[in-house]
C-alpha positions as CSV (number, residue, x, y, z in Angstrom):
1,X,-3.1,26.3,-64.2
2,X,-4.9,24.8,-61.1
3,X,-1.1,24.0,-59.8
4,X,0.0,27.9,-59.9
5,X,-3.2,28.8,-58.4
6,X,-2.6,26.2,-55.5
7,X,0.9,27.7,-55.2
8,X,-0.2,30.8,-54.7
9,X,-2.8,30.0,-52.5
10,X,-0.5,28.2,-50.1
11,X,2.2,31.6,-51.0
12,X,-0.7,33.6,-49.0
13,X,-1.8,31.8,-46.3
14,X,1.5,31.6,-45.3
15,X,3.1,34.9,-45.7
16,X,-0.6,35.8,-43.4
17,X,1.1,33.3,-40.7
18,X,4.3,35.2,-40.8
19,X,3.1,38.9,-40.4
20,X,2.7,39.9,-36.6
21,X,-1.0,41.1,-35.8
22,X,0.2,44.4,-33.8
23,X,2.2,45.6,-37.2
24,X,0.8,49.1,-38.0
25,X,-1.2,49.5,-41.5
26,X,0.7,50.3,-44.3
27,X,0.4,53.8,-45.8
28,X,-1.4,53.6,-49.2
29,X,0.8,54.9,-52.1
30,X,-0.9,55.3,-55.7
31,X,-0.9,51.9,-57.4
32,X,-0.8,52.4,-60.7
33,X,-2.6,49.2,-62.6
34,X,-0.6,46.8,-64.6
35,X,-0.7,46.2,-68.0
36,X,-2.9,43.7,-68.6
37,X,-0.8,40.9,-70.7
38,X,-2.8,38.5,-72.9
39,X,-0.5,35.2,-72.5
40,X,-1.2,32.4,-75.3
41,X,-3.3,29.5,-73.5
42,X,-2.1,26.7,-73.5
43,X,-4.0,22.8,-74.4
44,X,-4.0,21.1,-70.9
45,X,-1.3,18.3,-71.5
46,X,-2.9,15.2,-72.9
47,X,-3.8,12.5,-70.3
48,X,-0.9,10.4,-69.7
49,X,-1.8,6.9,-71.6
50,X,-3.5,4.2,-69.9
51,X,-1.3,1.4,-69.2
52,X,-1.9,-1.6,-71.4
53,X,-2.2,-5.3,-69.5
54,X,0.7,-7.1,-70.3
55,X,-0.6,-9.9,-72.8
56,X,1.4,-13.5,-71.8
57,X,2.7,-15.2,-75.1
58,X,-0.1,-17.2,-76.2
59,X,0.8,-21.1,-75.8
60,X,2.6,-22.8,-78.6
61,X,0.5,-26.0,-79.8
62,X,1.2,-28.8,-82.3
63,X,-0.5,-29.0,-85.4
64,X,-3.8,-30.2,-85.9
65,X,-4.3,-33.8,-88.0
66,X,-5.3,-33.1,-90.9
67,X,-7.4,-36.3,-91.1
68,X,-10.0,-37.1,-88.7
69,X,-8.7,-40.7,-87.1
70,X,-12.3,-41.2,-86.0
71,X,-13.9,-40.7,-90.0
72,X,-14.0,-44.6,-90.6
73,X,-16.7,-46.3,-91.8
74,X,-18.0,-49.9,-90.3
75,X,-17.5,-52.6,-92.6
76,X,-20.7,-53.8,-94.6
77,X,-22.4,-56.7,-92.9
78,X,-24.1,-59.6,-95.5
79,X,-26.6,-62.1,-93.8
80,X,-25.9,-65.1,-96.6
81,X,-28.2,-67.7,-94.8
82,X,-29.2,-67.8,-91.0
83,X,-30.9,-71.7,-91.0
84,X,-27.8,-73.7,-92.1
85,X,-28.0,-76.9,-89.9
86,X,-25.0,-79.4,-88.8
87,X,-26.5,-81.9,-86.7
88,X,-29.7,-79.9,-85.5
89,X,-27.4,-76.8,-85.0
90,X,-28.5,-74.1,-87.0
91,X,-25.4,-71.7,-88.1
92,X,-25.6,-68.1,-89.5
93,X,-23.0,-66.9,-92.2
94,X,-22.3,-63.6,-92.7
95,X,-20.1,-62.1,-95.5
96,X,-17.6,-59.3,-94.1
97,X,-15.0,-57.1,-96.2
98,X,-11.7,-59.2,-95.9
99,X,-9.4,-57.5,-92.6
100,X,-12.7,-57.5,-90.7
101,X,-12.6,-57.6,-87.2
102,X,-15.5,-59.1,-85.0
103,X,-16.4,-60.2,-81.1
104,X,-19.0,-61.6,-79.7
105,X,-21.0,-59.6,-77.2
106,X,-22.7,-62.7,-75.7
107,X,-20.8,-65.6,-74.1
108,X,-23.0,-68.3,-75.8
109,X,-22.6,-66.8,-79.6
110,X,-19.6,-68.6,-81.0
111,X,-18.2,-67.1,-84.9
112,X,-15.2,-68.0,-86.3
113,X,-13.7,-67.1,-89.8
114,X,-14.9,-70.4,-92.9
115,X,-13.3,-68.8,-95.9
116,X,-12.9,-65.5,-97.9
117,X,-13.6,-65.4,-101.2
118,X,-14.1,-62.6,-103.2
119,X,-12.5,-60.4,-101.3
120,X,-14.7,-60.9,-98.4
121,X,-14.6,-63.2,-95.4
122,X,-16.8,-65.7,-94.4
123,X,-18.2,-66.1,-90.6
124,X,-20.5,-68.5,-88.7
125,X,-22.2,-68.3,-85.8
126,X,-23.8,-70.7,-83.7
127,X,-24.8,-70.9,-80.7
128,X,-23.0,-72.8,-78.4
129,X,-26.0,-74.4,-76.3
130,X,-27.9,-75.3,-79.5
131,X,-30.2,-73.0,-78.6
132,X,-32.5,-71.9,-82.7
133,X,-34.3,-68.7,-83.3
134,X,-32.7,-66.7,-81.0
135,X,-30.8,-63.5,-81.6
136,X,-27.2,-62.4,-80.6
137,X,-24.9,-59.2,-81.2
138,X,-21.6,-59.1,-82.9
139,X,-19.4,-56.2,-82.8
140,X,-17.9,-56.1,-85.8
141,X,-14.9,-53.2,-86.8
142,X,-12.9,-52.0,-89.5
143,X,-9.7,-52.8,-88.9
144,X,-8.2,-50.3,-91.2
145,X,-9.9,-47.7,-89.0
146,X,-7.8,-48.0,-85.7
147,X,-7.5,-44.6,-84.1
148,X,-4.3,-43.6,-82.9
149,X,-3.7,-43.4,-79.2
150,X,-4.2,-40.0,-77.9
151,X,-3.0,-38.6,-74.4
152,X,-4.8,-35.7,-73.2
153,X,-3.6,-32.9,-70.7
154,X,-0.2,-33.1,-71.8
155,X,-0.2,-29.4,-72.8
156,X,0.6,-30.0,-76.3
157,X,-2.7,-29.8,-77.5
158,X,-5.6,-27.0,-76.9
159,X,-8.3,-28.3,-74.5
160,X,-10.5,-31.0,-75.4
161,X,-7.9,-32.8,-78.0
162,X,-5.8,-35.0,-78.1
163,X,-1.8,-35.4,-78.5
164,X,-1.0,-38.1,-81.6
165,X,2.4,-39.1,-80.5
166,X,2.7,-41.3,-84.0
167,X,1.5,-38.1,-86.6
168,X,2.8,-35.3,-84.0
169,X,-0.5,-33.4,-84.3
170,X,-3.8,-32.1,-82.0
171,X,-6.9,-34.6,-82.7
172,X,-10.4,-35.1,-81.2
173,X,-10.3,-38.1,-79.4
174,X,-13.6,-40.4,-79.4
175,X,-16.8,-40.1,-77.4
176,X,-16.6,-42.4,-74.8
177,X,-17.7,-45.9,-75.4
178,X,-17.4,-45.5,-78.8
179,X,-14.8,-47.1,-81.6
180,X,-14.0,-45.8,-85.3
181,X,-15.2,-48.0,-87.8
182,X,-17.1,-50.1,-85.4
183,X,-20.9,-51.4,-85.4
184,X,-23.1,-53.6,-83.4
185,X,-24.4,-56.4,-85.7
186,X,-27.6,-58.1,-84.6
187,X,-27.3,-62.2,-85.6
188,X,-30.7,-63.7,-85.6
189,X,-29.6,-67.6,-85.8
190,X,-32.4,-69.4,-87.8
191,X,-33.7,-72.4,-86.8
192,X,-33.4,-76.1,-88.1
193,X,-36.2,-78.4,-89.6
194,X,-37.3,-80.8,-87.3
195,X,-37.3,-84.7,-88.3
């Protein structure tokens, strides 16, 4: 509707350009009025649809692990004596589930592996200088609870995993600084009777 009324418009002013100015007035002849002709409206055509953002495919990740690798448990520590003397060196003996792993934090903390029995493994400590009633730590770990490799930003994985080359599947990888299955064991060697 507002496009025939702009045709027309534009019709006018431009049939007004082409007439001369000095053209003498046309004689009036009886008009007789037209028929006025009710036409049907019409809806305005609906709005032509909005177009929709092209979406890109949404990446294409591997699977996620369906077990935590990080979900271990540190092994159970058991202080069997801490005042076991060899020649005025007092020795601490822990009890560890056998498959243990352990390392000494401190360079003058020695342990190394007596026996296992039961199941579980014996360690002594000493310390190296002689030094009694002094403490040292141990980092002990379950060595069942080693946590696959991971390499992030490959792409294969959403962001913040992991890619588990081994499994083929998206994981978490570890805080920084930290190990599954792994504690920090205080030793408190004992000390040995004088005399």
């Amino acid at each position: 509707m507002r496009n025939t009324l702009i045709l027309l418009l534009t019709a006018g002013l431009l049939l007004a350009a082409c007439v001369p100015a000095q053209t003498p007035a046309p004689v009036e002849q009886p008009v007789q009025p037209q028929p006025v002709v009710e036409l049907p409206t019409q809806a305005p055509p609906p709005p032509p649809p909005e177009p929709t953002a092209v979406q890109p495919p949404a990446p294409q990740y591997a699977p996620f692990c369906q077990s935590a690798p990080v979900a271990c448990q540190p092994p159970t520590i058991e202080l069997r004596d801490n005042a076991f003397c060899v020649e005025k060196v007092p020795y601490a003996i822990l009890a560890v589930p056998a498959g243990t792993t352990y390392e000494s934090q401190d360079a003058d903390m020695e342990c190394i592996d007596q026996a296992t029995a039961d199941g579980s493994l014996r360690i002594t400590c000493h310390s190296k200088e002689g030094k009694q009633l002094w403490s040292y730590n141990l980092k002990v770990c379950n060595a069942s609870c080693r946590a696959p490799s991971l390499q992030v930003g490959t792409g294969q994985c959403p962001e913040g995993y992991g890619f588990d080359a081994t499994n083929q599947c998206c994981a978490v990888p570890p805080a920084a600084g930290s190990e599954a299955g792994c504690i920090i064991y205080r030793v408190d060697i004992g000390g040995c009777p004088s005399g």
